Coordinates of C-alpha atoms and ligand atoms in Angstrom, one line a residue:
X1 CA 0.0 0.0 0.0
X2 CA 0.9 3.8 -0.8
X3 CA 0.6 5.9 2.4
X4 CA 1.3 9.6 2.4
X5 CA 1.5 11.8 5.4
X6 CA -1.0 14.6 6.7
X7 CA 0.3 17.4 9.3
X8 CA -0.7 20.8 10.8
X9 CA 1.1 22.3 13.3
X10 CA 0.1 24.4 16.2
X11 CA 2.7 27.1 17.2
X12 CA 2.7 29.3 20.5
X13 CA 4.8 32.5 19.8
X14 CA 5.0 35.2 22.8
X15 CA 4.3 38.6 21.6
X16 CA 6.8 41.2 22.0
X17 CA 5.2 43.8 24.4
X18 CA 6.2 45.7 27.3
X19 CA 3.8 44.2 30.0
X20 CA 1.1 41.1 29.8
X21 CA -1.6 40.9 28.4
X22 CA -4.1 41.5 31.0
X23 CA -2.2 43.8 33.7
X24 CA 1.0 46.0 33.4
X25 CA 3.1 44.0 35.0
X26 CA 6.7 44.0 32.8
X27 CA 6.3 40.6 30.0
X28 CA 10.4 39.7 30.2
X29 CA 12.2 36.7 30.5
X30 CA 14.6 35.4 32.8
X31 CA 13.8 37.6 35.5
X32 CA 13.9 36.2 39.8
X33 CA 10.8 33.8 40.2
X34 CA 7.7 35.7 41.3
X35 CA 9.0 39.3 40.5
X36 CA 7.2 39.8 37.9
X37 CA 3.4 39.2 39.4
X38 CA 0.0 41.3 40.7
X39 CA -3.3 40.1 42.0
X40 CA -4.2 40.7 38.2
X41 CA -1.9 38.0 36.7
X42 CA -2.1 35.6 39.8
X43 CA -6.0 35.1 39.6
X44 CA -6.7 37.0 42.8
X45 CA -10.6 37.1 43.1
X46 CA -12.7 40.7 42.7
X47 CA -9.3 41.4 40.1
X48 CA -10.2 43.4 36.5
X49 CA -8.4 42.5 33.9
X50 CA -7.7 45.4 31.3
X51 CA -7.0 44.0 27.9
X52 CA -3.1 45.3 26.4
X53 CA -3.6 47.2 23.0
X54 CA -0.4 46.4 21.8
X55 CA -0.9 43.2 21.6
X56 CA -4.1 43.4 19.8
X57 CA -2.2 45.3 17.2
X58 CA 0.7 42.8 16.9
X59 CA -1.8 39.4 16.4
X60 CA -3.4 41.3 13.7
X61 CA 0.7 42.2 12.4
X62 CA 0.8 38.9 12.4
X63 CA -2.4 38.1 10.9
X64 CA -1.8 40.8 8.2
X65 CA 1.4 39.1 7.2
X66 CA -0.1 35.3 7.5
X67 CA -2.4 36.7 4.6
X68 CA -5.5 36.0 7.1
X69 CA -8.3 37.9 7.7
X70 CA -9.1 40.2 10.5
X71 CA -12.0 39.7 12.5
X72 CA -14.3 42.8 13.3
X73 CA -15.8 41.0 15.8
X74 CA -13.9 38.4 18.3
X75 CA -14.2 37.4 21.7
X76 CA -12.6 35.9 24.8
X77 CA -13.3 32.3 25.9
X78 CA -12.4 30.6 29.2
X79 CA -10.8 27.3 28.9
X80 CA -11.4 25.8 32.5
X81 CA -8.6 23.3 33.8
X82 CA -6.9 23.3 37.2
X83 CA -3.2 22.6 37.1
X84 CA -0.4 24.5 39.9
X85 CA 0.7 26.7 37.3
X86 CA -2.6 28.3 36.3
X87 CA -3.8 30.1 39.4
X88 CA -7.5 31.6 37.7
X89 CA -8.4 28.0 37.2
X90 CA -9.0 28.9 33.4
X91 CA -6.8 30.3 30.7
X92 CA -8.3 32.9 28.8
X93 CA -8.2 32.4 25.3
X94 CA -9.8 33.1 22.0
X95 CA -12.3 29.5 21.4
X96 CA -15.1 30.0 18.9
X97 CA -14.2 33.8 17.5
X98 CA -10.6 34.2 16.8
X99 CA -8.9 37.1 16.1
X100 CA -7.5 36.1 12.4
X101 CA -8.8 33.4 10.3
X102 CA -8.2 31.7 6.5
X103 CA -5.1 33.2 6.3
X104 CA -1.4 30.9 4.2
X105 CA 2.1 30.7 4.3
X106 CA 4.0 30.0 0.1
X107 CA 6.3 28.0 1.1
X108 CA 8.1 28.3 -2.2
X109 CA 5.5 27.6 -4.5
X110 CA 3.1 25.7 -2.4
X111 CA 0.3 27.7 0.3
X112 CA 0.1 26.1 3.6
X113 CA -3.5 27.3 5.1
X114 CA -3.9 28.7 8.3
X115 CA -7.3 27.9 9.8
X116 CA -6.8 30.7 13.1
X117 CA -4.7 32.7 14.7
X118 CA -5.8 33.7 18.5
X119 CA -4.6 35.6 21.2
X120 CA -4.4 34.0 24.8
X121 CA -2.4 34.3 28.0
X122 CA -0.1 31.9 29.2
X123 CA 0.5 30.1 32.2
X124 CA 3.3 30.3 34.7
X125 CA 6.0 27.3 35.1
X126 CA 7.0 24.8 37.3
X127 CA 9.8 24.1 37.9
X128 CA 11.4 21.2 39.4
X129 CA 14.4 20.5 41.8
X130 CA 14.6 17.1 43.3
X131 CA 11.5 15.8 45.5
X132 CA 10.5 19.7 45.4
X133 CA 8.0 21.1 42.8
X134 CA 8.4 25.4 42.6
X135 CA 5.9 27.3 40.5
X136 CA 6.8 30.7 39.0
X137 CA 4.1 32.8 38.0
X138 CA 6.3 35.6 36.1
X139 CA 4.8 34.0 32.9
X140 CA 1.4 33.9 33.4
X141 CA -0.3 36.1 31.3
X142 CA 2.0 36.5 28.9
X143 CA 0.7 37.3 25.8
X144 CA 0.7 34.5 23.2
X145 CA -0.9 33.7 19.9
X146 CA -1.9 30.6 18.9
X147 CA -1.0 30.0 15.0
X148 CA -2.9 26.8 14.1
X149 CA -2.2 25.9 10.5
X150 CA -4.6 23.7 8.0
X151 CA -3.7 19.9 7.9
X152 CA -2.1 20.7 4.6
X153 CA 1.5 19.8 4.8
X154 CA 2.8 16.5 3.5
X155 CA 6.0 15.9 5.0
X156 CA 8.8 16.3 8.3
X157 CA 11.0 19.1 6.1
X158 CA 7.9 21.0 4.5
X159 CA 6.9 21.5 8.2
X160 CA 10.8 22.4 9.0
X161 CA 10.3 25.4 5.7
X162 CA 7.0 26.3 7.2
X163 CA 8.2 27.0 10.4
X164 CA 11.4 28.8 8.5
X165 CA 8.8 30.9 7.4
X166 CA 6.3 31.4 9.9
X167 CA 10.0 32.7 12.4
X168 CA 11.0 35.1 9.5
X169 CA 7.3 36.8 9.2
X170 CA 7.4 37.3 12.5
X171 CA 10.4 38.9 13.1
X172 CA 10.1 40.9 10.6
X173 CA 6.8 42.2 11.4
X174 CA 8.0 42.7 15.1
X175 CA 5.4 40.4 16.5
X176 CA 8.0 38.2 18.6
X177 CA 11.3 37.7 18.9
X178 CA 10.9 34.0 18.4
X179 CA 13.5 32.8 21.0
X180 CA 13.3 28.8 21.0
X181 CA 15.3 28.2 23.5
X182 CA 13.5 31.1 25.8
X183 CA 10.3 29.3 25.3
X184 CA 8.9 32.2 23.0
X185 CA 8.4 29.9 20.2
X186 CA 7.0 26.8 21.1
X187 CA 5.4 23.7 18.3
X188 CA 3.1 21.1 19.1
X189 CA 2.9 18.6 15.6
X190 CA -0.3 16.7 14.9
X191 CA 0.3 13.7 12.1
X192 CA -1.8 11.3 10.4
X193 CA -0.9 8.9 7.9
X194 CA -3.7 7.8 4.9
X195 CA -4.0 5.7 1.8
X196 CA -2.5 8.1 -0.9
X197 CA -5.3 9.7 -2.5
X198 CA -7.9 9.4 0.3
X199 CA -10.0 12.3 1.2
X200 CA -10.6 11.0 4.4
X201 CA -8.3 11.1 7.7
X202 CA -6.1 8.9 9.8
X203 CA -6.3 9.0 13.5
X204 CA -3.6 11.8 14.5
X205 CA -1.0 11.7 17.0
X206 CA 0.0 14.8 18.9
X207 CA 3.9 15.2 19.8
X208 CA 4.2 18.6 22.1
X209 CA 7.0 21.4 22.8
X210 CA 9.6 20.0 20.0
X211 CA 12.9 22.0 20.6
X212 CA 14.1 23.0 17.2
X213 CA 12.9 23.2 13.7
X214 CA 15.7 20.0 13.3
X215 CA 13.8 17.5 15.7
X216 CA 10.5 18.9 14.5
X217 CA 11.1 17.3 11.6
X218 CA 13.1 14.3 13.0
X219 CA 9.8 13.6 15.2
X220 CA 7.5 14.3 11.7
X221 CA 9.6 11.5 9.9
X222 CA 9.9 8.8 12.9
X223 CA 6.4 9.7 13.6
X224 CA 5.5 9.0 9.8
X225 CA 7.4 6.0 9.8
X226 CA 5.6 4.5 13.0
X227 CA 2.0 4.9 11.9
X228 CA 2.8 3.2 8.1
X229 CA 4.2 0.2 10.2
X230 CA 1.2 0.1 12.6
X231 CA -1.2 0.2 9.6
X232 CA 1.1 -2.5 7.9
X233 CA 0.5 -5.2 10.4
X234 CA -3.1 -3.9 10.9
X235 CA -3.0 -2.0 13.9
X236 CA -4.2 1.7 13.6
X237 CA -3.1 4.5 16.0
X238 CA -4.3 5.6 18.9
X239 CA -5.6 9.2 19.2
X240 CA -2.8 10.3 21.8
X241 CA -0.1 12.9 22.6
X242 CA 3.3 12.4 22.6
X243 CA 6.7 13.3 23.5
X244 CA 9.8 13.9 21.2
X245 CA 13.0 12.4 22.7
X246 CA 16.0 13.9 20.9
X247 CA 18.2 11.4 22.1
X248 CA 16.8 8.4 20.8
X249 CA 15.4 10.2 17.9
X250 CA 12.0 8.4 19.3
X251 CA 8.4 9.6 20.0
X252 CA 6.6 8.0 23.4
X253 CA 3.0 7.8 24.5
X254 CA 2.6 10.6 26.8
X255 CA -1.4 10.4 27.7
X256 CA -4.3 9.6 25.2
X257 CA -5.7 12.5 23.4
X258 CA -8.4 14.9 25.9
X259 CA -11.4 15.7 24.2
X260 CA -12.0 19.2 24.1
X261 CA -15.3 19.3 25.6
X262 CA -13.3 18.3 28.5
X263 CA -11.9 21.8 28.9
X264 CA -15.3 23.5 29.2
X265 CA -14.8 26.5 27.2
X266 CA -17.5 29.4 28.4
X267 CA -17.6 32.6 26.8
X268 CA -15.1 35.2 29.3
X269 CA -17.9 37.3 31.0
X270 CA -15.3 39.9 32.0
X271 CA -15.2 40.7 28.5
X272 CA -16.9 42.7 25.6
X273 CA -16.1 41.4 22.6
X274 CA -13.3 42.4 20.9
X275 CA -14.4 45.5 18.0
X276 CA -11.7 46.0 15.0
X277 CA -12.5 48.5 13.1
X278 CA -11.2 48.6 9.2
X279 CA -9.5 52.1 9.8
X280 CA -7.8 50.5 12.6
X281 CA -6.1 47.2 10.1
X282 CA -5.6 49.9 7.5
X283 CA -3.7 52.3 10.1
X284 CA -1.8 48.6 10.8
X285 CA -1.2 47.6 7.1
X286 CA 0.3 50.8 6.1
X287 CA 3.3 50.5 9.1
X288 CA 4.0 46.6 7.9
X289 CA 7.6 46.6 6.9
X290 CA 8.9 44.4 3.8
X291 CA 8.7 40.7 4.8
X292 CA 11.5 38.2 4.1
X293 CA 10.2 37.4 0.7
X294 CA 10.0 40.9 -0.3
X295 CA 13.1 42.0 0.4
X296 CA 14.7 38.8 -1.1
X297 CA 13.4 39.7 -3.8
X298 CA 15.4 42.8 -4.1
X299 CA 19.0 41.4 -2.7
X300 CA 18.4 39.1 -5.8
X301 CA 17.2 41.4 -8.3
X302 CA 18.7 45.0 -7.0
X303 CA 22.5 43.7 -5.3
X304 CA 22.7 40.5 -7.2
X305 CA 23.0 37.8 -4.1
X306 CA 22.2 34.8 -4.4
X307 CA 20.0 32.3 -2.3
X308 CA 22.3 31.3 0.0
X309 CA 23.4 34.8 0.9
X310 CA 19.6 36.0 0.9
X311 CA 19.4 33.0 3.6
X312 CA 21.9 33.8 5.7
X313 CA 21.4 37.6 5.1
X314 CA 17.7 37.0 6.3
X315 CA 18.3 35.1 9.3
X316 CA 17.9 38.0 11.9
X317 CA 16.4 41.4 11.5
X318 CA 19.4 43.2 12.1
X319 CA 21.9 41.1 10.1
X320 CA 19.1 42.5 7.1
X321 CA 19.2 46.0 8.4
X322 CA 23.1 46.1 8.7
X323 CA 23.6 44.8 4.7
X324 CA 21.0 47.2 3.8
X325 CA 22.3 50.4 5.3
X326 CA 26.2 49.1 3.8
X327 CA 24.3 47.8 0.5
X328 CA 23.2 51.7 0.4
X329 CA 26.7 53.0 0.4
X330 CA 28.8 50.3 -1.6
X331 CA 29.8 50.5 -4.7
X332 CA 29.1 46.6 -5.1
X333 CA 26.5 44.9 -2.5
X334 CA 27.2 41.7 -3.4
X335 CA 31.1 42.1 -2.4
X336 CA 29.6 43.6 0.8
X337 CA 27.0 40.3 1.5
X338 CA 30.1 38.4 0.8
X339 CA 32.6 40.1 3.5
X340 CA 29.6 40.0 6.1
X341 CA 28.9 36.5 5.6
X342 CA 32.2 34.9 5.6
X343 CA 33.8 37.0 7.6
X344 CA 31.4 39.6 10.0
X345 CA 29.2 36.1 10.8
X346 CA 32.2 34.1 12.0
X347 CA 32.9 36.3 14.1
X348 CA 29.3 36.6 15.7
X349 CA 29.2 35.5 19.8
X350 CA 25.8 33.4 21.0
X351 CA 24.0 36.6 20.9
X352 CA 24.4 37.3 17.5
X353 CA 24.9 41.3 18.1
X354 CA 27.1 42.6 15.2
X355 CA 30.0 44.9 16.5
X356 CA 30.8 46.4 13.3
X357 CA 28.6 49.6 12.0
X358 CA 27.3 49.2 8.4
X359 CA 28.9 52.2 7.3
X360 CA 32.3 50.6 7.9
X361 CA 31.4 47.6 6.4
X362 CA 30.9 49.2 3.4
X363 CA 33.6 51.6 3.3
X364 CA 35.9 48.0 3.5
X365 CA 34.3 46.9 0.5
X366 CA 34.6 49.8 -1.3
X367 CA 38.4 49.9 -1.0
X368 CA 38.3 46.3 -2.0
X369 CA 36.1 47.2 -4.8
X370 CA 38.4 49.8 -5.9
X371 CA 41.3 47.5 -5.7
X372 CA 43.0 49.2 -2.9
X373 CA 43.4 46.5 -0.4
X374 CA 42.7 43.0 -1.4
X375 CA 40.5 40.2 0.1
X376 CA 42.9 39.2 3.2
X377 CA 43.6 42.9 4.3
X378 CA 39.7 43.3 3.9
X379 CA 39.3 40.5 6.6
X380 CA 41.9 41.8 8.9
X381 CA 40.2 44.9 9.0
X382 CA 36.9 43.5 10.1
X383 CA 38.7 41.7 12.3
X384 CA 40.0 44.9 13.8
X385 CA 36.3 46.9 13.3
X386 CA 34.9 44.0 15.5
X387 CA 37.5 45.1 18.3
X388 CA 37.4 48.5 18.0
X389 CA 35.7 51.7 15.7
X390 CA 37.7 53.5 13.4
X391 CA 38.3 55.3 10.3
X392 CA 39.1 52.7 8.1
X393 CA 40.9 54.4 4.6
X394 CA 43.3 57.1 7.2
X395 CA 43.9 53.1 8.9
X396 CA 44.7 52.0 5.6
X397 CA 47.3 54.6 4.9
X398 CA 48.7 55.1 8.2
X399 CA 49.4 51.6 8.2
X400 CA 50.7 51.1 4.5
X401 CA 47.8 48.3 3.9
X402 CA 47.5 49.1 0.1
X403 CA 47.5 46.1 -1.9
X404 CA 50.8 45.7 -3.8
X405 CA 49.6 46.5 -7.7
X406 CA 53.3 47.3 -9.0
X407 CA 54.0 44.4 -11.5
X408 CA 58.2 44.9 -10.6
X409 CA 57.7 44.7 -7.1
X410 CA 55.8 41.6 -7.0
X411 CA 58.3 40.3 -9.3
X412 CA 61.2 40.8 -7.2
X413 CA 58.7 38.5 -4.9
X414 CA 58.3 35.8 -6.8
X415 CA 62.3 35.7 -8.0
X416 CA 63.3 35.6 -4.2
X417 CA 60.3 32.6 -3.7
X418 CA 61.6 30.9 -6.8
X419 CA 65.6 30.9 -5.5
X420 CA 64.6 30.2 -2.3
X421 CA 62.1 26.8 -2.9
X422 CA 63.6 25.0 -5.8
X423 CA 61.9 21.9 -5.1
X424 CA 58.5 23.7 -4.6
X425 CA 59.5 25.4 -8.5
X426 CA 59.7 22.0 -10.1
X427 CA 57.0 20.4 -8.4
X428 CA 54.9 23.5 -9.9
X429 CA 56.8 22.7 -13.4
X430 CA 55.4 18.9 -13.4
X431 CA 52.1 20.5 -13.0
X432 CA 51.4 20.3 -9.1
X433 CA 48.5 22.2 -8.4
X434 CA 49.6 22.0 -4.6
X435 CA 52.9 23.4 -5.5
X436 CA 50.8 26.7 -6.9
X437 CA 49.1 27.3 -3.6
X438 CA 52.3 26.8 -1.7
X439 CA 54.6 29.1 -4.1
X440 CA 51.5 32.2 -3.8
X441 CA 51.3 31.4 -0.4
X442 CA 55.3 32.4 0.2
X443 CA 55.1 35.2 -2.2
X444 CA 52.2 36.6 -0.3
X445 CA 54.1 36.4 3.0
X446 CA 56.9 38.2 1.5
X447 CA 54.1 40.8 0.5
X448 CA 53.1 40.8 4.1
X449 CA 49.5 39.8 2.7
X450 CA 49.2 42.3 0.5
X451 CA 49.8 41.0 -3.1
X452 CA 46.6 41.7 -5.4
X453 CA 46.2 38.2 -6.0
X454 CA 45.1 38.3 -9.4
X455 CA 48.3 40.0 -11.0
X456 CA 50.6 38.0 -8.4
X457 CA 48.3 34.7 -10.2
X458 CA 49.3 35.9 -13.7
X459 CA 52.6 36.6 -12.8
X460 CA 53.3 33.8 -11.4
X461 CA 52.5 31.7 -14.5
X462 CA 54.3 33.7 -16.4
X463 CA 57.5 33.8 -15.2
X464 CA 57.7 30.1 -14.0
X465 CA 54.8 28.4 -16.0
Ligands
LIG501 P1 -7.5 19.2 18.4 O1 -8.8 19.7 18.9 O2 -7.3 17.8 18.6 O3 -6.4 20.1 18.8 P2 -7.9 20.6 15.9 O4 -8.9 20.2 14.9 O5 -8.0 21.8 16.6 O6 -7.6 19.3 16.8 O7 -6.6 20.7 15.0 C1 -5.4 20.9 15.6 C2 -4.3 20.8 14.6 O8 -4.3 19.5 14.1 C3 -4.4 21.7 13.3 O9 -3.2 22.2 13.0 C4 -4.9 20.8 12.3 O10 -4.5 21.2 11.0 C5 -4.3 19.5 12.6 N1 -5.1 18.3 12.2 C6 -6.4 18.1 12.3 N2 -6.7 16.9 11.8 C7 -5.6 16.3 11.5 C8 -5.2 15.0 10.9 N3 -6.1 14.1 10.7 N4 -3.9 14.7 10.7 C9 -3.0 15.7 11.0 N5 -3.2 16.9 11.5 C10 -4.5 17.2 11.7
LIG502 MG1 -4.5 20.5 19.6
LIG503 ZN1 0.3 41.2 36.7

């Protein structure tokens, strides 16, 4: 039999606003346990919540760019559990009138639906430390949205680009910062497996909080894999969640599937319903800035990258707002996306801040550009710009770092070389490539790195070849 794979993903991303969602106390992570907390936020009874604007206006950013559309009306929903971290006794949440709705991500080619996108608060976290169970309630009521997509995509590494794409909307719409690893972008997978062709669905399994785009897709294939074998020796699945182990690359039965009457979701009495007006999305559309795809778009077509620098380039907001502002004032962007991604990005610590201005940047690969300096010197530099701020051409001159254009100087070069490594000379005369690399590289060092490494190429031939 011929199986193929069904999968929507869920994704919780925290919004990026100055306090939760409900109160004003400050929505950061990382802060001392229980710091961050009111009466508001901690359930206290006889409590008003007051609903945060801004993050109203950055689930419809994120609608707007998700291609959805914007509900005039929506409303708040109480989804009733108890559990230590959720102090209300209910999480309030967006049920039967989300926010966004019938909205897709192209993922190159191919739309992925998204069925809703709603706003809710989170809950706190517990943590624990031996026998001992702590609770921390600094995240609850942090603002989240929910971003559920359509059952639409067909395999482990179309989830891994959907997700690719779903981080780099929102970042560059401002909605969230999309921090895996500070819990501010969190997936839960559902998969099915059917005959291929069949209109109808498998049972689905549910694996929860997946840790990077990597094992998401890991899980989606062992996952896959799993339920073919099951319906090969004619077993189906069972309706369940379950849990991603990244060491054994295996998914385990975690608990069987709640239904969702279960949850008791009443309407939140503490609220109206939510009114957008269309002035108010217009006001919204008009401040969205150029998402990822737009402005590869114009590295490819404007600077000439290609998609592997438009990648890279497109990673982080401000890796794309530092080549832009050098792109401006360069004589040739794509020399400039080169310098920054082999050498600026190797340089990069764990928080990815780039310690060289763009202006710099691009006044290194002008000189390169204008054949002042050549590649190495141009590395050196950015070295140096990492370290320290400075003028770079009065650097350039005060410290003699033009490359070494004079045909009889670099001559001389290669003479002394050629004396000096006999051996290295004939090897390069039977035709060792190696032999090449090894004569340039001594030539080079006698031209203290400064050789332009074109002319020293021809002249080496030349004279020796
Ligand atoms: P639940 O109530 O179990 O959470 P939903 O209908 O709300 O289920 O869907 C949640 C997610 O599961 C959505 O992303 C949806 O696309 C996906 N989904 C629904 N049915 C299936 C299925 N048969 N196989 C895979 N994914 C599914
Ligand atoms: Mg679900
Ligand atoms: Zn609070």
């Amino acid at each position: 039999m011929k199986y193929e794979a069904v999968i929507g993903l869920e994704v919780h991303v925290k919004l990026k606003t100055n306090t939760k969602l409900f109160c004003s106390c400050r929505n950061e992570f990382g802060k001392k346990p229980n710091t961050l907390v009111c009466p508001v936020c901690t359930g206290m009874p006889g409590t008003l919540p007051r609903l945060n604007k801004e993050a109203v206006n950055l689930a419809i950013k994120a609608g707007l760019g998700l291609n959805c559309k914007i509900s005039k009306f929506s409303r708040f929903d109480r989804k009733n559990y108890y559990y230590p971290d959720l102090p209300k006794g209910y999480q309030t949440t967006q049920y039967e009138m989300p926010l966004c709705t019938d909205g897709y991500i192209d993922i190159g080619g191919r739309k992925i639906g998204i069925e809703r996108i709603h706003l809710e608060e989170d809950a706190g976290k517990l943590i624990h430390e031996g026998d001992k169970t702590y609770v921390d309630f600094n995240r609850s009521g942090v603002p989240l949205v929910e971003i559920v997509s359509r059952p639409d995509i067909g395999s482990g590494e179309e989830a891994a680009l959907y997700l690719k794409k779903l981080r780099g909307i929102l970042l560059f719409t401002g909605v969230s910062d999309c921090k895996i690893n500070e819990g501010s972008m969190r997936v839960d997978v559902n998969v099915s497996v059917r005959p291929k062709g069949s209109s109808l669905f498998g049972a689905k399994t549910e694996i929860k909080n997946i840790n990077s785009f990597q094992f998401t897709q890991e899980a989606i294939e062992y996952e896959i894999k799993r339920h073919m074998e099951l319906y090969e020796e004619g077993n189906t699945p069972q309706s369940e969640t379950r849990r991603y182990d990244e060491k054994s690359k295996k998914t385990y039965a975690m608990r069987t599937k709640e239904d969702s009457s279960l949850y008791m979701y009443l309407p939140d009495t503490e609220f109206v319903p939510l009114y957008i007006s269309e002035e108010e999305v217009d006001e919204l559309r008009k401040k969205m800035p150029l998402l990822p795809e737009e402005r590869e778009k114009i590295y490819v077509n404007d600077y000439g990258l290609t998609d592997f620098d438009c990648e890279n380039i497109l990673q982080e907001v401000h890796f794309a707002t530092c080549f832009e502002e050098a792109a401006k004032l360069s004589k040739d962007a794509k020399n400039t996306a080169n310098l920054l991604i082999s050498h600026v990005f190797s340089l990069l610590d764990s928080d990815k801040v780039v310690r060289i201005k763009p202006s710099r940047l691009a006044e290194v690969s002008n000189l390169m550009t204008d054949e002042v300096i050549n590649s190495s010197t141009a590395k050196k530099l950015l070295e140096k710009l990492w370290e320290e701020d400075f003028d770079v051409e009065t650097y350039v001159k005060e410290n003699e770092l033009f490359q070494i254009n004079d045909k009889d100087v670099l001559s001389k070069f290669i003479e002394e070389a050629a004396e000096e490594n006999k051996k290295i000379v004939d090897d390069y005369k039977k035709g060792k490539k190696k032999a090449l690399k090894a004569l340039t590289g001594i030539v080079m060092a006698k031209a203290k790195g400064r050789a332009n490494p074109k002319l020293l190429n021809t002249l080496i031939n030349e004279m020796l070849g």
